[in-house]
Coordinates of C-alpha atoms in Angstrom, one line a residue:
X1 CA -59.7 18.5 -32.3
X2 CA -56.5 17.1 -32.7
X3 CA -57.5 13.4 -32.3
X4 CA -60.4 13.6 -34.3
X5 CA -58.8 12.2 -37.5
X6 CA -57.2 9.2 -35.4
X7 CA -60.7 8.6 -34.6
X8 CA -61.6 8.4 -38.1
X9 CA -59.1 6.4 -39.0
X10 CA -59.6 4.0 -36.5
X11 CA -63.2 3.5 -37.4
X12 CA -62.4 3.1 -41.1
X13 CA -59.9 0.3 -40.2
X14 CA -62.5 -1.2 -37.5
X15 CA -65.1 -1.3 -40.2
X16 CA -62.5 -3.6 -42.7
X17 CA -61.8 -6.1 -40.3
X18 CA -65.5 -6.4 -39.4
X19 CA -65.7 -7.1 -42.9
X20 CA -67.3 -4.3 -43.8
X21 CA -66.2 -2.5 -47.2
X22 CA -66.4 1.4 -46.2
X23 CA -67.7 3.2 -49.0
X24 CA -67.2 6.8 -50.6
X25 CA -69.0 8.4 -47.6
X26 CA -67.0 6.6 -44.9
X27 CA -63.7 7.5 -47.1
X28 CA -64.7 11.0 -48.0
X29 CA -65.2 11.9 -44.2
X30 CA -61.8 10.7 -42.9
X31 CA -60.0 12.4 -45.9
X32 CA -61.8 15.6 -44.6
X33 CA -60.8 15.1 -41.2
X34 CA -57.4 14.7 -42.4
X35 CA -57.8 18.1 -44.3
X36 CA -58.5 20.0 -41.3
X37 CA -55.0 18.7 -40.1
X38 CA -53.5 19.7 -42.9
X39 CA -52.2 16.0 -43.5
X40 CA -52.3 16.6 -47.3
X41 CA -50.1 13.0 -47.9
X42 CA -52.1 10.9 -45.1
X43 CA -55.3 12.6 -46.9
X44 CA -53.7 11.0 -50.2
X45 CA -53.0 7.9 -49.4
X46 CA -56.3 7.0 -48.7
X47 CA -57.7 8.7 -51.9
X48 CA -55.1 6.3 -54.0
X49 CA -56.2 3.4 -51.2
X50 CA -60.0 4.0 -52.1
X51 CA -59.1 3.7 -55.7
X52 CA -57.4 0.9 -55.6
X53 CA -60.3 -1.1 -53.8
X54 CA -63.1 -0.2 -56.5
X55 CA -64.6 3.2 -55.0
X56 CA -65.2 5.6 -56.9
X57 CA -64.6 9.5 -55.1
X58 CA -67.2 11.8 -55.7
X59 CA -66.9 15.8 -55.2
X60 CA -66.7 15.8 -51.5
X61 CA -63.9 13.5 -51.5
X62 CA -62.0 15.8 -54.2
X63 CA -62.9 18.8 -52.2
X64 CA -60.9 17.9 -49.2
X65 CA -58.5 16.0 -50.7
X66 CA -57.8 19.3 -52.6
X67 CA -58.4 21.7 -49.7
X68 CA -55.9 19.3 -47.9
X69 CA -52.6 19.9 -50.5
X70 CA -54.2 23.8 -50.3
X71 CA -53.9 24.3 -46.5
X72 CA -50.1 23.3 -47.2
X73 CA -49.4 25.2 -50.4
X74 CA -49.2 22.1 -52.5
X75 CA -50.4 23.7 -55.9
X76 CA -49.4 20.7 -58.1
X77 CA -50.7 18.0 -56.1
X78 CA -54.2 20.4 -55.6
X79 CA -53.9 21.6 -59.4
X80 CA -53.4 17.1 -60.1
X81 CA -56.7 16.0 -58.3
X82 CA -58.4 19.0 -60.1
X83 CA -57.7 17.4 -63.4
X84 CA -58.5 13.8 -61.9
X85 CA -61.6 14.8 -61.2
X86 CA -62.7 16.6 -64.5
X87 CA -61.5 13.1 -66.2
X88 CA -63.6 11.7 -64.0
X89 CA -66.5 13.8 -65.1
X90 CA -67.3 15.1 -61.8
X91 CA -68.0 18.7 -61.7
X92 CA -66.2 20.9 -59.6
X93 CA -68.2 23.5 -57.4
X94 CA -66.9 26.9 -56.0
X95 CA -65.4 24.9 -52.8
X96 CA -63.2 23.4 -55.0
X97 CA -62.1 25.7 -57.6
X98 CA -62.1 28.4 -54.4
X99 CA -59.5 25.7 -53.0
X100 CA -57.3 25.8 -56.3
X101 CA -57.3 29.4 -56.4
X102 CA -56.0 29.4 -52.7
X103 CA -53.5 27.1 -53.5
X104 CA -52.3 28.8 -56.6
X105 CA -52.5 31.7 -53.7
X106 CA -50.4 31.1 -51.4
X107 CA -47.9 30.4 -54.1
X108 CA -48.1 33.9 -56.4
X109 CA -49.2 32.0 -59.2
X110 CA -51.4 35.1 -60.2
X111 CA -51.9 33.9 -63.9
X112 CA -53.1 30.2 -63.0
X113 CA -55.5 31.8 -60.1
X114 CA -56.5 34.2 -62.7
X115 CA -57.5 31.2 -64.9
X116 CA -59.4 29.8 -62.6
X117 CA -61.4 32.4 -61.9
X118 CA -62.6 33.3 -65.5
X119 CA -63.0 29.8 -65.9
X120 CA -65.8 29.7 -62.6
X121 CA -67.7 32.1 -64.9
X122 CA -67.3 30.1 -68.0
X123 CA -68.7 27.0 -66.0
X124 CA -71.7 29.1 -64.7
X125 CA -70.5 29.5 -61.0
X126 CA -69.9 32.9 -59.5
X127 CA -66.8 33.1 -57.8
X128 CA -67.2 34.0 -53.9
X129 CA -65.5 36.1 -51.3
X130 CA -62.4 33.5 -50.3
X131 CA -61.9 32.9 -54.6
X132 CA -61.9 36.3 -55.1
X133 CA -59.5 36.7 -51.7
X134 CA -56.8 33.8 -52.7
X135 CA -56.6 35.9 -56.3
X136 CA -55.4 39.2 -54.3
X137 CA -53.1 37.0 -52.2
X138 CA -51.9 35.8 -55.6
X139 CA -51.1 39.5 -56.4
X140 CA -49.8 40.1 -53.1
X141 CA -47.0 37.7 -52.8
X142 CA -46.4 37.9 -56.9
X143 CA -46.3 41.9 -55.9
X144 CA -48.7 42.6 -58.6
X145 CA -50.9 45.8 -56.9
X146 CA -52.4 47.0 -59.7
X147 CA -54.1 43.9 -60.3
X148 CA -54.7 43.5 -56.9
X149 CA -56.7 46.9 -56.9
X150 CA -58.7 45.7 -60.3
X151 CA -59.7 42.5 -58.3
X152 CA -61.5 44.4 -55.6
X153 CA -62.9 46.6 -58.0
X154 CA -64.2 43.7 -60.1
X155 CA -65.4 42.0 -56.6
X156 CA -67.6 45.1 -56.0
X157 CA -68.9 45.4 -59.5
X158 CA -70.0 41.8 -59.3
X159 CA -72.1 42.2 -55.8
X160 CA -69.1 40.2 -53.7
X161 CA -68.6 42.4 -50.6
X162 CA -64.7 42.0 -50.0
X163 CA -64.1 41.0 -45.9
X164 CA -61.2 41.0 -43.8
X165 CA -59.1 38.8 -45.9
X166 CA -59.4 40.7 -48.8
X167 CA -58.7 43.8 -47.2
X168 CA -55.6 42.5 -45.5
X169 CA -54.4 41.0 -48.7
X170 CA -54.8 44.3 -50.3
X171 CA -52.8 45.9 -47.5
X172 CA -49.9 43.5 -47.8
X173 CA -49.8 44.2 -51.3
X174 CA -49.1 47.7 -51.1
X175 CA -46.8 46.8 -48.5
X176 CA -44.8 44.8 -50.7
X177 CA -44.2 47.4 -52.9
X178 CA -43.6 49.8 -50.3
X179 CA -46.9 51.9 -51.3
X180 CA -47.9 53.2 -48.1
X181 CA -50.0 56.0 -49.1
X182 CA -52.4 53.3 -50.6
X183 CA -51.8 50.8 -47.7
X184 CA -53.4 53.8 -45.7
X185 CA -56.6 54.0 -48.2
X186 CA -57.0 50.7 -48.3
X187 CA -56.9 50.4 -44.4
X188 CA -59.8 53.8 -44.3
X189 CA -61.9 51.3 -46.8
X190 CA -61.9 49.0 -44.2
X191 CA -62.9 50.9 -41.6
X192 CA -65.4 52.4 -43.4
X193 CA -66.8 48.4 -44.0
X194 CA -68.8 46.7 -41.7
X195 CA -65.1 45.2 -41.2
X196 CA -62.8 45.8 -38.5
X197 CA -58.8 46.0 -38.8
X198 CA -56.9 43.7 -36.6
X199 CA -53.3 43.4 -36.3
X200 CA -52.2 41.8 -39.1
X201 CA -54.1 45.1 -41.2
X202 CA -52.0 47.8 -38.9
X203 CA -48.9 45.7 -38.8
X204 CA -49.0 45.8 -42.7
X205 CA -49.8 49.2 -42.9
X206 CA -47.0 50.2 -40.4
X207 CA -44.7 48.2 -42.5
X208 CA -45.3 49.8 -45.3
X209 CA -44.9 53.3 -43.5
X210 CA -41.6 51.7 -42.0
X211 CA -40.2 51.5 -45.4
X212 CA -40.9 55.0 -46.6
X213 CA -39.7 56.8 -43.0
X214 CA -43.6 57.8 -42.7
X215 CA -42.8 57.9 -38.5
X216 CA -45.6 60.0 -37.9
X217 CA -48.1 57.8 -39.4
X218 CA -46.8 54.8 -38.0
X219 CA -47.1 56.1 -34.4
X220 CA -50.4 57.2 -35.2
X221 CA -51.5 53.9 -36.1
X222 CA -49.9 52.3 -33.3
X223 CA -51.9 54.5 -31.0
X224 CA -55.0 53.6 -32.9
X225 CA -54.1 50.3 -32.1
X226 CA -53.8 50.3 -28.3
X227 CA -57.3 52.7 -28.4
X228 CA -58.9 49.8 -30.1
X229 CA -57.2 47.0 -27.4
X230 CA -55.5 45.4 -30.3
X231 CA -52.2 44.8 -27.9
X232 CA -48.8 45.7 -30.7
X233 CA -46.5 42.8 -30.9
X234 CA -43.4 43.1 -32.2
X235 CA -43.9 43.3 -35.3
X236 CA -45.7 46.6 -34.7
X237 CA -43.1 48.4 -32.3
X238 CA -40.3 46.9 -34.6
X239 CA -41.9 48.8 -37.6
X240 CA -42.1 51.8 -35.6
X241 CA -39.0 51.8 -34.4
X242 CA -37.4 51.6 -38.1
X243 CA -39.7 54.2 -39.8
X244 CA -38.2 56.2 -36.9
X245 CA -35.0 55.6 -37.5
X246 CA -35.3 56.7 -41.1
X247 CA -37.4 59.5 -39.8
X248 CA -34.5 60.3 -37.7
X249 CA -36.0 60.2 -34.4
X250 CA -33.8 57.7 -32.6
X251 CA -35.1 59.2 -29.1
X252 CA -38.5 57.6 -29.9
X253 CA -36.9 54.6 -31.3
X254 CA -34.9 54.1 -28.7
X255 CA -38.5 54.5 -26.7
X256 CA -40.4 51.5 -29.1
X257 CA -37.2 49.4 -28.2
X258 CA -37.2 49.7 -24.3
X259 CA -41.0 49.1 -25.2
X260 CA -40.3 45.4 -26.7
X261 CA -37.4 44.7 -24.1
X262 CA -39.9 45.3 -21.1
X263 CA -42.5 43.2 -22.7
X264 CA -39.8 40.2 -23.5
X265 CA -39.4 40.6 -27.1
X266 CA -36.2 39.9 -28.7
X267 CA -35.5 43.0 -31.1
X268 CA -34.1 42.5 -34.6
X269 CA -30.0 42.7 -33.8
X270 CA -29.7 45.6 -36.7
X271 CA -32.3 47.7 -35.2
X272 CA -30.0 47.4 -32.0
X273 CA -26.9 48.0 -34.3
X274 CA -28.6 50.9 -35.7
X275 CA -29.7 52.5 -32.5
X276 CA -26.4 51.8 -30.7
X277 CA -29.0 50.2 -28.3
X278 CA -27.8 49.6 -24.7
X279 CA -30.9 48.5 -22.2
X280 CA -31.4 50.7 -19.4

């Protein structure tokens, strides 16, 4: 809830001027309610204001304070505290090194989320679902698919059943490269998990088909959509519309874009420029 680090903070500065020295429990759980916000440099703050009156953090306090700079892409910050903490001869558990990887994630910085996770191994933890996950997003946004593909393979090898993340990550990856015949495989794997795809797996699927003209697969998966009551956004019709176009089927183009203007969307300007679009 949105004022529930207020709240925390409130009680940590009620408990100073009662006199009261808060200690690493008190600190640890406002830092974490600050990491559910996402308030990485409020989250901070406090870890260097904790220091500098004489407590010590342990590992919960790391965690968040590193799942806090993760939720907002900071991988140096995250990468920082990671290394403060093995000086400080705490020992990081799969939460944390999971909330590297992530960081290193959302970045592309395959080779450093790589690292990470051979060194879980090396450190006798076994790498989970979201570590193995934030490593595919790595690929993904680094457009590295083969690796991506090896991941999930390794993930399987090593009993970790991959879940919707991973599946959408692998997606997206494919997408990237404009791979749709693999974005389609990948999208049958999941459906043949104990899984199910939501929009963000057929709007990265349709994507890729938008690239390569694949119209006939794109509508197909749009239907599927609608039959599963996954209502398309624009992002859907949009990518319809342009594997139409290079499909050359501007009738049923034209059809996706009368589509988005009845439902209030705002359609890209070029598909409009490329349609010759006038609303009816």
């Amino acid at each position: 809830k949105s004022g529930e680090w207020e709240a925390a903070l409130k009680v940590l500065a009620e408990m100073e001027a009662a006199g009261v020295a808060p200690n690493v429990v008190a600190y640890s759980a406002v830092i974490s309610a600050l990491e559910k916000k996402g308030m990485w440099e409020r989250a901070l703050e406090l870890l260097d204001a904790m220091r500098s009156r004489g407590v010590a953090p342990n590992k919960f306090t790391f965690s968040a304070a590193i799942s806090a700079c993760e939720k907002t892409g900071q991988w140096a910050r995250a990468e920082q505290l990671f290394l403060d903490m093995k000086e400080a001869n705490i020992e990081a558990d799969v939460v944390c090194y999971s909330a590297l990887i992530s960081a290193y994630g959302k970045s592309g910085l395959v080779n450093r989320a790589i690292e990470k996770l051979n060194e879980m191994w090396v450190a006798g933890l076994e790498p989970n679902v979201v570590s193995y996950s934030a490593c595919i997003t790595a690929c993904e946004k680094a457009g590295q698919i083969e690796k991506a593909f090896e991941l999930v393979e390794e993930m399987k090898a090593v009993n970790v059943e991959p879940n919707l993340i991973s599946y959408n990550a692998l997606i997206s990856a494919c997408a990237r490269v404009a791979d749709w015949e693999r974005a389609v495989s990948v999208l049958k794997m999941l459906r043949e998990s104990r899984h199910h795809p939501d929009i963000f797996s057929f709007n990265a699927v349709i994507s890729a088909c938008s690239k390569c003209g694949q119209w006939e697969t794109a509508v197909d998966l749009l239907n599927e959509m609608r039959e599963a009551l996954i209502e398309p956004d624009i992002i859907s019709l949009s990518g319809c519309a342009i594997a139409c176009i290079k499909g050359e089927k501007d009738d049923l183009a034209t059809a996706f874009l009368d589509e988005m203007v009845r439902m209030g969307m705002a359609p890209h300007p070029s598909l409009i420029r490329a349609l010759g679009y006038v609303e009816t």
